[in-house]
């Protein structure tokens, strides 16, 4: 779905304009959608490219972290993804992204499973204090191959792991202690169902939900519970997640597109094309989906939103393309209005 594949349009040479104008969100949207149809190795490479795009030109560290998680889960040998997640741990002190990626590798089986379990045990012992994870991962690794050093590490962690388990038992059934319970359960893959239940309960408590919602999504992705993930994202949108709305809508759109529901994916991001606030990521996603579905009006609207922050020269070209799409869709008045905007943006260009 190239930019110059807009509904009812022939080649217009808009892709070079988009590249020169720095429409990085459009490139990100294309890659996010394209990788759904790729094989594992190709997906890993594209995830890494996305991580670089998010960490660099788009200055979106949170999305870079998610791309690194996906990349490491697909390619456990990726040094760049591992270093990116270790950097996140060093910068924020949050081990959850790296632990989540390693758990996905371990859960997936294959030749990298034992190495991931060993890494988990060592990480949980040396970089963070998660004795229950040390014991769980260490025992799982030793079940595959005996290891004296690992056995010693597990033995050292067992008393603290028992204390952790006792504290978990104490906190059960105490609504005021849900946050502490979630903090303990996040490192316990042997309690995943309970952790999910606690996260869902926290989402019902009045207050800021962004962190709990993100944790819930990550666990559902890790456990490959796609239907539950879609439901969790849909519920989040009905709760009006505020500043997190665009991220949640994009995540849901990608889930729906992965299930082949392109029209539903477009419907999820469409409201963001009509809000006062700029939503460039959603606009990029809507543009690509609208092109694929030959939705001329929405394609034109998304292009209008992407054009807004550009220099007058680039904005004029994209506004003219939007006007042409609107005209082809029979929306004459809106096409005329947008064409006039294009002329005002750069009167020097004849159209």
Tab-separated table of N, CA, C and O in Angstrom, residues 190-279:
chain	number	residue	atom	x	y	z
A	190	UNK	N	4.870	-18.885	36.825
A	190	UNK	CA	4.089	-20.009	37.335
A	190	UNK	C	2.772	-19.540	37.955
A	190	UNK	O	1.950	-20.355	38.383
A	191	UNK	N	2.562	-18.222	38.003
A	191	UNK	CA	1.314	-17.669	38.530
A	191	UNK	C	0.663	-16.750	37.497
A	191	UNK	O	0.042	-15.743	37.866
A	192	UNK	N	0.782	-17.071	36.227
A	192	UNK	CA	0.370	-16.130	35.184
A	192	UNK	C	-1.130	-15.829	35.222
A	192	UNK	O	-1.543	-14.677	35.044
A	193	UNK	N	-1.965	-16.822	35.470
A	193	UNK	CA	-3.412	-16.581	35.497
A	193	UNK	C	-3.797	-15.661	36.652
A	193	UNK	O	-4.645	-14.778	36.503
A	194	UNK	N	-3.157	-15.863	37.790
A	194	UNK	CA	-3.432	-14.994	38.932
A	194	UNK	C	-2.953	-13.571	38.643
A	194	UNK	O	-3.640	-12.596	38.989
A	195	UNK	N	-1.807	-13.440	38.019
A	195	UNK	CA	-1.283	-12.116	37.674
A	195	UNK	C	-2.237	-11.380	36.742
A	195	UNK	O	-2.538	-10.202	36.935
A	196	UNK	N	-2.757	-12.089	35.747
A	196	UNK	CA	-3.708	-11.475	34.828
A	196	UNK	C	-4.972	-11.028	35.564
A	196	UNK	O	-5.509	-9.945	35.301
A	197	UNK	N	-5.443	-11.854	36.480
A	197	UNK	CA	-6.647	-11.500	37.246
A	197	UNK	C	-6.405	-10.248	38.093
A	197	UNK	O	-7.276	-9.365	38.190
A	198	UNK	N	-5.229	-10.146	38.683
A	198	UNK	CA	-4.895	-8.975	39.500
A	198	UNK	C	-4.797	-7.729	38.635
A	198	UNK	O	-5.287	-6.652	39.004
A	199	UNK	N	-4.165	-7.842	37.473
A	199	UNK	CA	-4.065	-6.691	36.570
A	199	UNK	C	-5.453	-6.226	36.130
A	199	UNK	O	-5.732	-5.019	36.078
A	200	UNK	N	-6.335	-7.168	35.824
A	200	UNK	CA	-7.697	-6.792	35.418
A	200	UNK	C	-8.428	-6.101	36.576
A	200	UNK	O	-9.191	-5.147	36.359
A	201	UNK	N	-8.187	-6.567	37.784
A	201	UNK	CA	-8.820	-5.931	38.946
A	201	UNK	C	-8.281	-4.507	39.131
A	201	UNK	O	-9.040	-3.584	39.465
A	202	UNK	N	-6.990	-4.317	38.923
A	202	UNK	CA	-6.403	-2.984	39.053
A	202	UNK	C	-6.972	-2.020	38.021
A	202	UNK	O	-7.088	-0.814	38.280
A	203	UNK	N	-7.325	-2.524	36.862
A	203	UNK	CA	-7.896	-1.676	35.823
A	203	UNK	C	-9.307	-1.197	36.176
A	203	UNK	O	-9.809	-0.258	35.556
A	204	UNK	N	-9.922	-1.836	37.141
A	204	UNK	CA	-11.256	-1.423	37.587
A	204	UNK	C	-11.178	-0.403	38.719
A	204	UNK	O	-12.195	0.176	39.113
A	205	UNK	N	-9.977	-0.193	39.253
A	205	UNK	CA	-9.799	0.771	40.348
A	205	UNK	C	-9.659	2.172	39.749
A	205	UNK	O	-8.916	2.359	38.784
A	206	UNK	N	-10.373	3.176	40.265
A	206	UNK	CA	-10.240	4.542	39.737
A	206	UNK	C	-8.791	5.018	39.797
A	206	UNK	O	-8.068	4.722	40.756
A	207	UNK	N	-8.368	5.740	38.761
A	207	UNK	CA	-7.008	6.269	38.754
A	207	UNK	C	-6.321	6.044	37.425
A	207	UNK	O	-6.961	5.712	36.412
A	208	UNK	N	-5.014	6.223	37.405
A	208	UNK	CA	-4.208	6.090	36.200
A	208	UNK	C	-3.986	4.608	35.880
A	208	UNK	O	-3.500	3.848	36.720
A	209	UNK	N	-4.334	4.196	34.671
A	209	UNK	CA	-4.285	2.787	34.302
A	209	UNK	C	-3.196	2.444	33.294
A	209	UNK	O	-3.031	1.277	32.949
A	210	UNK	N	-2.479	3.441	32.786
A	210	UNK	CA	-1.569	3.208	31.672
A	210	UNK	C	-0.583	2.059	31.941
A	210	UNK	O	-0.404	1.165	31.124
A	211	UNK	N	0.071	2.092	33.099
A	211	UNK	CA	1.062	1.064	33.407
A	211	UNK	C	0.453	-0.319	33.526
A	211	UNK	O	0.995	-1.307	32.993
A	212	UNK	N	-0.685	-0.419	34.200
A	212	UNK	CA	-1.342	-1.720	34.365
A	212	UNK	C	-1.846	-2.248	33.022
A	212	UNK	O	-1.734	-3.444	32.739
A	213	UNK	N	-2.394	-1.363	32.200
A	213	UNK	CA	-2.877	-1.776	30.884
A	213	UNK	C	-1.729	-2.314	30.038
A	213	UNK	O	-1.860	-3.346	29.384
A	214	UNK	N	-0.603	-1.617	30.066
A	214	UNK	CA	0.546	-2.067	29.267
A	214	UNK	C	1.045	-3.414	29.770
A	214	UNK	O	1.420	-4.276	28.982
A	215	UNK	N	1.074	-3.588	31.075
A	215	UNK	CA	1.515	-4.872	31.641
A	215	UNK	C	0.589	-5.996	31.217
A	215	UNK	O	1.030	-7.096	30.853
A	216	UNK	N	-0.722	-5.727	31.260
A	216	UNK	CA	-1.693	-6.739	30.843
A	216	UNK	C	-1.465	-7.140	29.386
A	216	UNK	O	-1.437	-8.323	29.048
A	217	UNK	N	-1.287	-6.154	28.528
A	217	UNK	CA	-1.071	-6.447	27.105
A	217	UNK	C	0.183	-7.283	26.901
A	217	UNK	O	0.198	-8.242	26.119
A	218	UNK	N	1.259	-6.919	27.591
A	218	UNK	CA	2.522	-7.644	27.403
A	218	UNK	C	2.405	-9.108	27.814
A	218	UNK	O	2.930	-9.998	27.147
A	219	UNK	N	1.705	-9.358	28.911
A	219	UNK	CA	1.547	-10.752	29.350
A	219	UNK	C	0.693	-11.531	28.351
A	219	UNK	O	1.011	-12.677	28.009
A	220	UNK	N	-0.365	-10.930	27.865
A	220	UNK	CA	-1.227	-11.618	26.900
A	220	UNK	C	-0.489	-11.892	25.594
A	220	UNK	O	-0.662	-12.956	24.983
A	221	UNK	N	0.353	-10.947	25.167
A	221	UNK	CA	1.183	-11.195	23.980
A	221	UNK	C	2.153	-12.338	24.251
A	221	UNK	O	2.318	-13.247	23.434
A	222	UNK	N	2.804	-12.279	25.405
A	222	UNK	CA	3.781	-13.315	25.771
A	222	UNK	C	3.158	-14.701	25.798
A	222	UNK	O	3.762	-15.687	25.367
A	223	UNK	N	1.939	-14.777	26.301
A	223	UNK	CA	1.268	-16.062	26.425
A	223	UNK	C	0.480	-16.442	25.172
A	223	UNK	O	-0.200	-17.469	25.145
A	224	UNK	N	0.548	-15.596	24.135
A	224	UNK	CA	-0.115	-15.854	22.846
A	224	UNK	C	-1.623	-15.995	23.011
A	224	UNK	O	-2.259	-16.827	22.363
A	225	UNK	N	-2.210	-15.161	23.847
A	225	UNK	CA	-3.654	-15.169	24.070
A	225	UNK	C	-4.277	-14.036	23.247
A	225	UNK	O	-4.642	-12.978	23.781
A	226	UNK	N	-4.374	-14.269	21.962
A	226	UNK	CA	-4.737	-13.209	21.022
A	226	UNK	C	-6.150	-12.699	21.265
A	226	UNK	O	-6.399	-11.486	21.291
A	227	UNK	N	-7.113	-13.588	21.430
A	227	UNK	CA	-8.500	-13.162	21.627
A	227	UNK	C	-8.649	-12.343	22.909
A	227	UNK	O	-9.373	-11.329	22.930
A	228	UNK	N	-7.959	-12.761	23.967
A	228	UNK	CA	-8.008	-12.006	25.217
A	228	UNK	C	-7.358	-10.635	25.045
A	228	UNK	O	-7.801	-9.640	25.626
A	229	UNK	N	-6.299	-10.585	24.243
A	229	UNK	CA	-5.632	-9.311	23.988
A	229	UNK	C	-6.558	-8.349	23.262
A	229	UNK	O	-6.673	-7.173	23.632
A	230	UNK	N	-7.248	-8.838	22.246
A	230	UNK	CA	-8.199	-7.994	21.519
A	230	UNK	C	-9.275	-7.477	22.473
A	230	UNK	O	-9.616	-6.288	22.465
A	231	UNK	N	-9.800	-8.355	23.309
A	231	UNK	CA	-10.812	-7.939	24.278
A	231	UNK	C	-10.287	-6.895	25.249
A	231	UNK	O	-10.981	-5.922	25.570
A	232	UNK	N	-9.049	-7.076	25.708
A	232	UNK	CA	-8.461	-6.121	26.653
A	232	UNK	C	-8.276	-4.750	26.013
A	232	UNK	O	-8.492	-3.711	26.643
A	233	UNK	N	-7.880	-4.734	24.755
A	233	UNK	CA	-7.695	-3.469	24.044
A	233	UNK	C	-9.038	-2.787	23.782
A	233	UNK	O	-9.163	-1.565	23.917
A	234	UNK	N	-10.034	-3.576	23.415
A	234	UNK	CA	-11.375	-3.005	23.188
A	234	UNK	C	-11.933	-2.404	24.471
A	234	UNK	O	-12.511	-1.309	24.450
A	235	UNK	N	-11.759	-3.092	25.583
A	235	UNK	CA	-12.243	-2.563	26.859
A	235	UNK	C	-11.495	-1.289	27.251
A	235	UNK	O	-12.086	-0.353	27.801
A	236	UNK	N	-10.204	-1.253	26.957
A	236	UNK	CA	-9.418	-0.065	27.276
A	236	UNK	C	-9.941	1.153	26.521
A	236	UNK	O	-10.015	2.255	27.073
A	237	UNK	N	-10.313	0.968	25.268
A	237	UNK	CA	-10.843	2.085	24.484
A	237	UNK	C	-12.185	2.556	25.030
A	237	UNK	O	-12.475	3.757	25.028
A	238	UNK	N	-13.010	1.646	25.515
A	238	UNK	CA	-14.305	2.054	26.068
A	238	UNK	C	-14.135	2.814	27.378
A	238	UNK	O	-15.003	3.601	27.754
A	239	UNK	N	-13.016	2.589	28.057
A	239	UNK	CA	-12.749	3.318	29.311
A	239	UNK	C	-12.189	4.709	29.042
A	239	UNK	O	-11.965	5.472	29.970
A	240	UNK	N	-11.924	5.033	27.774
A	240	UNK	CA	-11.308	6.311	27.396
A	240	UNK	C	-9.948	6.456	28.078
A	240	UNK	O	-9.832	7.129	29.112
A	241	UNK	N	-8.917	5.857	27.501
A	241	UNK	CA	-7.593	5.860	28.141
A	241	UNK	C	-6.834	7.171	28.029
A	241	UNK	O	-5.640	7.236	28.317
A	242	UNK	N	-7.496	8.242	27.599
A	242	UNK	CA	-6.858	9.549	27.590
A	242	UNK	C	-5.661	9.613	26.663
A	242	UNK	O	-5.747	9.319	25.473
A	243	UNK	N	-4.511	9.997	27.227
A	243	UNK	CA	-3.297	10.166	26.431
A	243	UNK	C	-2.817	8.851	25.829
A	243	UNK	O	-2.001	8.849	24.898
A	244	UNK	N	-3.312	7.744	26.351
A	244	UNK	CA	-2.904	6.427	25.846
A	244	UNK	C	-3.808	5.936	24.718
A	244	UNK	O	-3.627	4.833	24.211
A	245	UNK	N	-4.785	6.755	24.320
A	245	UNK	CA	-5.792	6.303	23.343
A	245	UNK	C	-5.144	5.901	22.022
A	245	UNK	O	-5.463	4.846	21.460
A	246	UNK	N	-4.239	6.728	21.512
A	246	UNK	CA	-3.647	6.429	20.213
A	246	UNK	C	-2.871	5.112	20.260
A	246	UNK	O	-2.995	4.276	19.362
A	247	UNK	N	-2.061	4.908	21.305
A	247	UNK	CA	-1.283	3.673	21.401
A	247	UNK	C	-2.199	2.450	21.447
A	247	UNK	O	-1.951	1.449	20.757
A	248	UNK	N	-3.257	2.526	22.255
A	248	UNK	CA	-4.181	1.402	22.377
A	248	UNK	C	-4.895	1.154	21.050
A	248	UNK	O	-5.040	0.001	20.611
A	249	UNK	N	-5.333	2.221	20.389
A	249	UNK	CA	-6.038	2.074	19.113
A	249	UNK	C	-5.133	1.443	18.058
A	249	UNK	O	-5.568	0.570	17.291
A	250	UNK	N	-3.880	1.852	18.014
A	250	UNK	CA	-2.941	1.276	17.044
A	250	UNK	C	-2.693	-0.196	17.338
A	250	UNK	O	-2.634	-1.024	16.419
A	251	UNK	N	-2.539	-0.531	18.611
A	251	UNK	CA	-2.319	-1.934	18.974
A	251	UNK	C	-3.516	-2.792	18.570
A	251	UNK	O	-3.356	-3.903	18.036
A	252	UNK	N	-4.724	-2.270	18.812
A	252	UNK	CA	-5.924	-3.019	18.434
A	252	UNK	C	-6.029	-3.143	16.914
A	252	UNK	O	-6.373	-4.212	16.399
A	253	UNK	N	-5.736	-2.072	16.207
A	253	UNK	CA	-5.792	-2.116	14.742
A	253	UNK	C	-4.845	-3.170	14.180
A	253	UNK	O	-5.202	-3.910	13.258
A	254	UNK	N	-3.649	-3.261	14.737
A	254	UNK	CA	-2.684	-4.261	14.262
A	254	UNK	C	-3.166	-5.678	14.566
A	254	UNK	O	-2.993	-6.584	13.753
A	255	UNK	N	-3.779	-5.875	15.738
A	255	UNK	CA	-4.339	-7.190	16.076
A	255	UNK	C	-5.429	-7.585	15.078
A	255	UNK	O	-5.482	-8.734	14.617
A	256	UNK	N	-6.297	-6.639	14.779
A	256	UNK	CA	-7.401	-6.923	13.854
A	256	UNK	C	-6.874	-7.183	12.452
A	256	UNK	O	-7.346	-8.092	11.761
A	257	UNK	N	-5.887	-6.409	12.025
A	257	UNK	CA	-5.292	-6.633	10.702
A	257	UNK	C	-4.631	-8.005	10.643
A	257	UNK	O	-4.723	-8.705	9.622
A	258	UNK	N	-3.998	-8.433	11.721
A	258	UNK	CA	-3.362	-9.752	11.757
A	258	UNK	C	-4.388	-10.865	11.603
A	258	UNK	O	-4.071	-11.947	11.116
A	259	UNK	N	-5.627	-10.588	12.014
A	259	UNK	CA	-6.713	-11.581	11.866
A	259	UNK	C	-7.431	-11.423	10.530
A	259	UNK	O	-8.431	-12.094	10.286
A	260	UNK	N	-6.926	-10.530	9.682
A	260	UNK	CA	-7.535	-10.332	8.376
A	260	UNK	C	-8.706	-9.382	8.374
A	260	UNK	O	-9.411	-9.266	7.369
A	261	UNK	N	-8.927	-8.659	9.472
A	261	UNK	CA	-10.073	-7.754	9.593
A	261	UNK	C	-9.629	-6.320	9.315
A	261	UNK	O	-9.599	-5.460	10.197
A	262	UNK	N	-9.282	-6.041	8.061
A	262	UNK	CA	-8.741	-4.727	7.703
A	262	UNK	C	-9.761	-3.607	7.896
A	262	UNK	O	-9.415	-2.521	8.375
A	263	UNK	N	-11.010	-3.851	7.510
A	263	UNK	CA	-12.032	-2.814	7.656
A	263	UNK	C	-12.226	-2.454	9.125
A	263	UNK	O	-12.373	-1.272	9.476
A	264	UNK	N	-12.219	-3.451	9.997
A	264	UNK	CA	-12.352	-3.189	11.435
A	264	UNK	C	-11.146	-2.416	11.957
A	264	UNK	O	-11.285	-1.518	12.799
A	265	UNK	N	-9.965	-2.768	11.456
A	265	UNK	CA	-8.751	-2.053	11.865
A	265	UNK	C	-8.849	-0.574	11.503
A	265	UNK	O	-8.498	0.302	12.296
A	266	UNK	N	-9.340	-0.296	10.301
A	266	UNK	CA	-9.480	1.100	9.874
A	266	UNK	C	-10.510	1.834	10.729
A	266	UNK	O	-10.313	2.995	11.100
A	267	UNK	N	-11.603	1.159	11.072
A	267	UNK	CA	-12.627	1.798	11.906
A	267	UNK	C	-12.069	2.203	13.272
A	267	UNK	O	-12.481	3.215	13.842
A	268	UNK	N	-11.143	1.427	13.794
A	268	UNK	CA	-10.583	1.722	15.116
A	268	UNK	C	-9.767	3.011	15.108
A	268	UNK	O	-9.829	3.802	16.052
A	269	UNK	N	-8.999	3.246	14.044
A	269	UNK	CA	-8.136	4.438	14.022
A	269	UNK	C	-8.827	5.661	13.415
A	269	UNK	O	-8.350	6.784	13.577
A	270	UNK	N	-9.957	5.450	12.727
A	270	UNK	CA	-10.636	6.570	12.053
A	270	UNK	C	-11.008	7.718	12.992
A	270	UNK	O	-10.823	8.887	12.627
A	271	UNK	N	-11.536	7.471	14.202
A	271	UNK	CA	-11.900	8.613	15.071
A	271	UNK	C	-10.742	9.562	15.338
A	271	UNK	O	-10.947	10.767	15.552
A	272	UNK	N	-9.512	9.054	15.319
A	272	UNK	CA	-8.360	9.902	15.607
A	272	UNK	C	-8.036	10.864	14.467
A	272	UNK	O	-7.228	11.783	14.639
A	273	UNK	N	-8.668	10.656	13.309
A	273	UNK	CA	-8.491	11.591	12.194
A	273	UNK	C	-9.346	12.839	12.358
A	273	UNK	O	-9.193	13.797	11.600
A	274	UNK	N	-10.244	12.829	13.331
A	274	UNK	CA	-11.205	13.920	13.474
A	274	UNK	C	-11.146	14.576	14.850
A	274	UNK	O	-12.109	15.217	15.271
A	275	UNK	N	-10.025	14.413	15.544
A	275	UNK	CA	-9.858	15.037	16.854
A	275	UNK	C	-9.004	16.293	16.722
A	275	UNK	O	-8.204	16.409	15.783
A	276	UNK	N	-9.124	17.244	17.655
A	276	UNK	CA	-8.294	18.454	17.586
A	276	UNK	C	-6.802	18.149	17.704
A	276	UNK	O	-5.983	18.792	17.048
A	277	UNK	N	-6.461	17.161	18.530
A	277	UNK	CA	-5.047	16.829	18.717
A	277	UNK	C	-4.497	16.086	17.500
A	277	UNK	O	-5.218	15.341	16.830
A	278	UNK	N	-3.217	16.304	17.231
A	278	UNK	CA	-2.562	15.595	16.131
A	278	UNK	C	-2.255	14.163	16.562
A	278	UNK	O	-1.799	13.926	17.680
A	279	UNK	N	-2.504	13.230	15.694
A	279	UNK	CA	-2.189	11.818	15.952
A	279	UNK	C	-1.470	11.266	14.721
A	279	UNK	O	-2.062	10.536	13.919
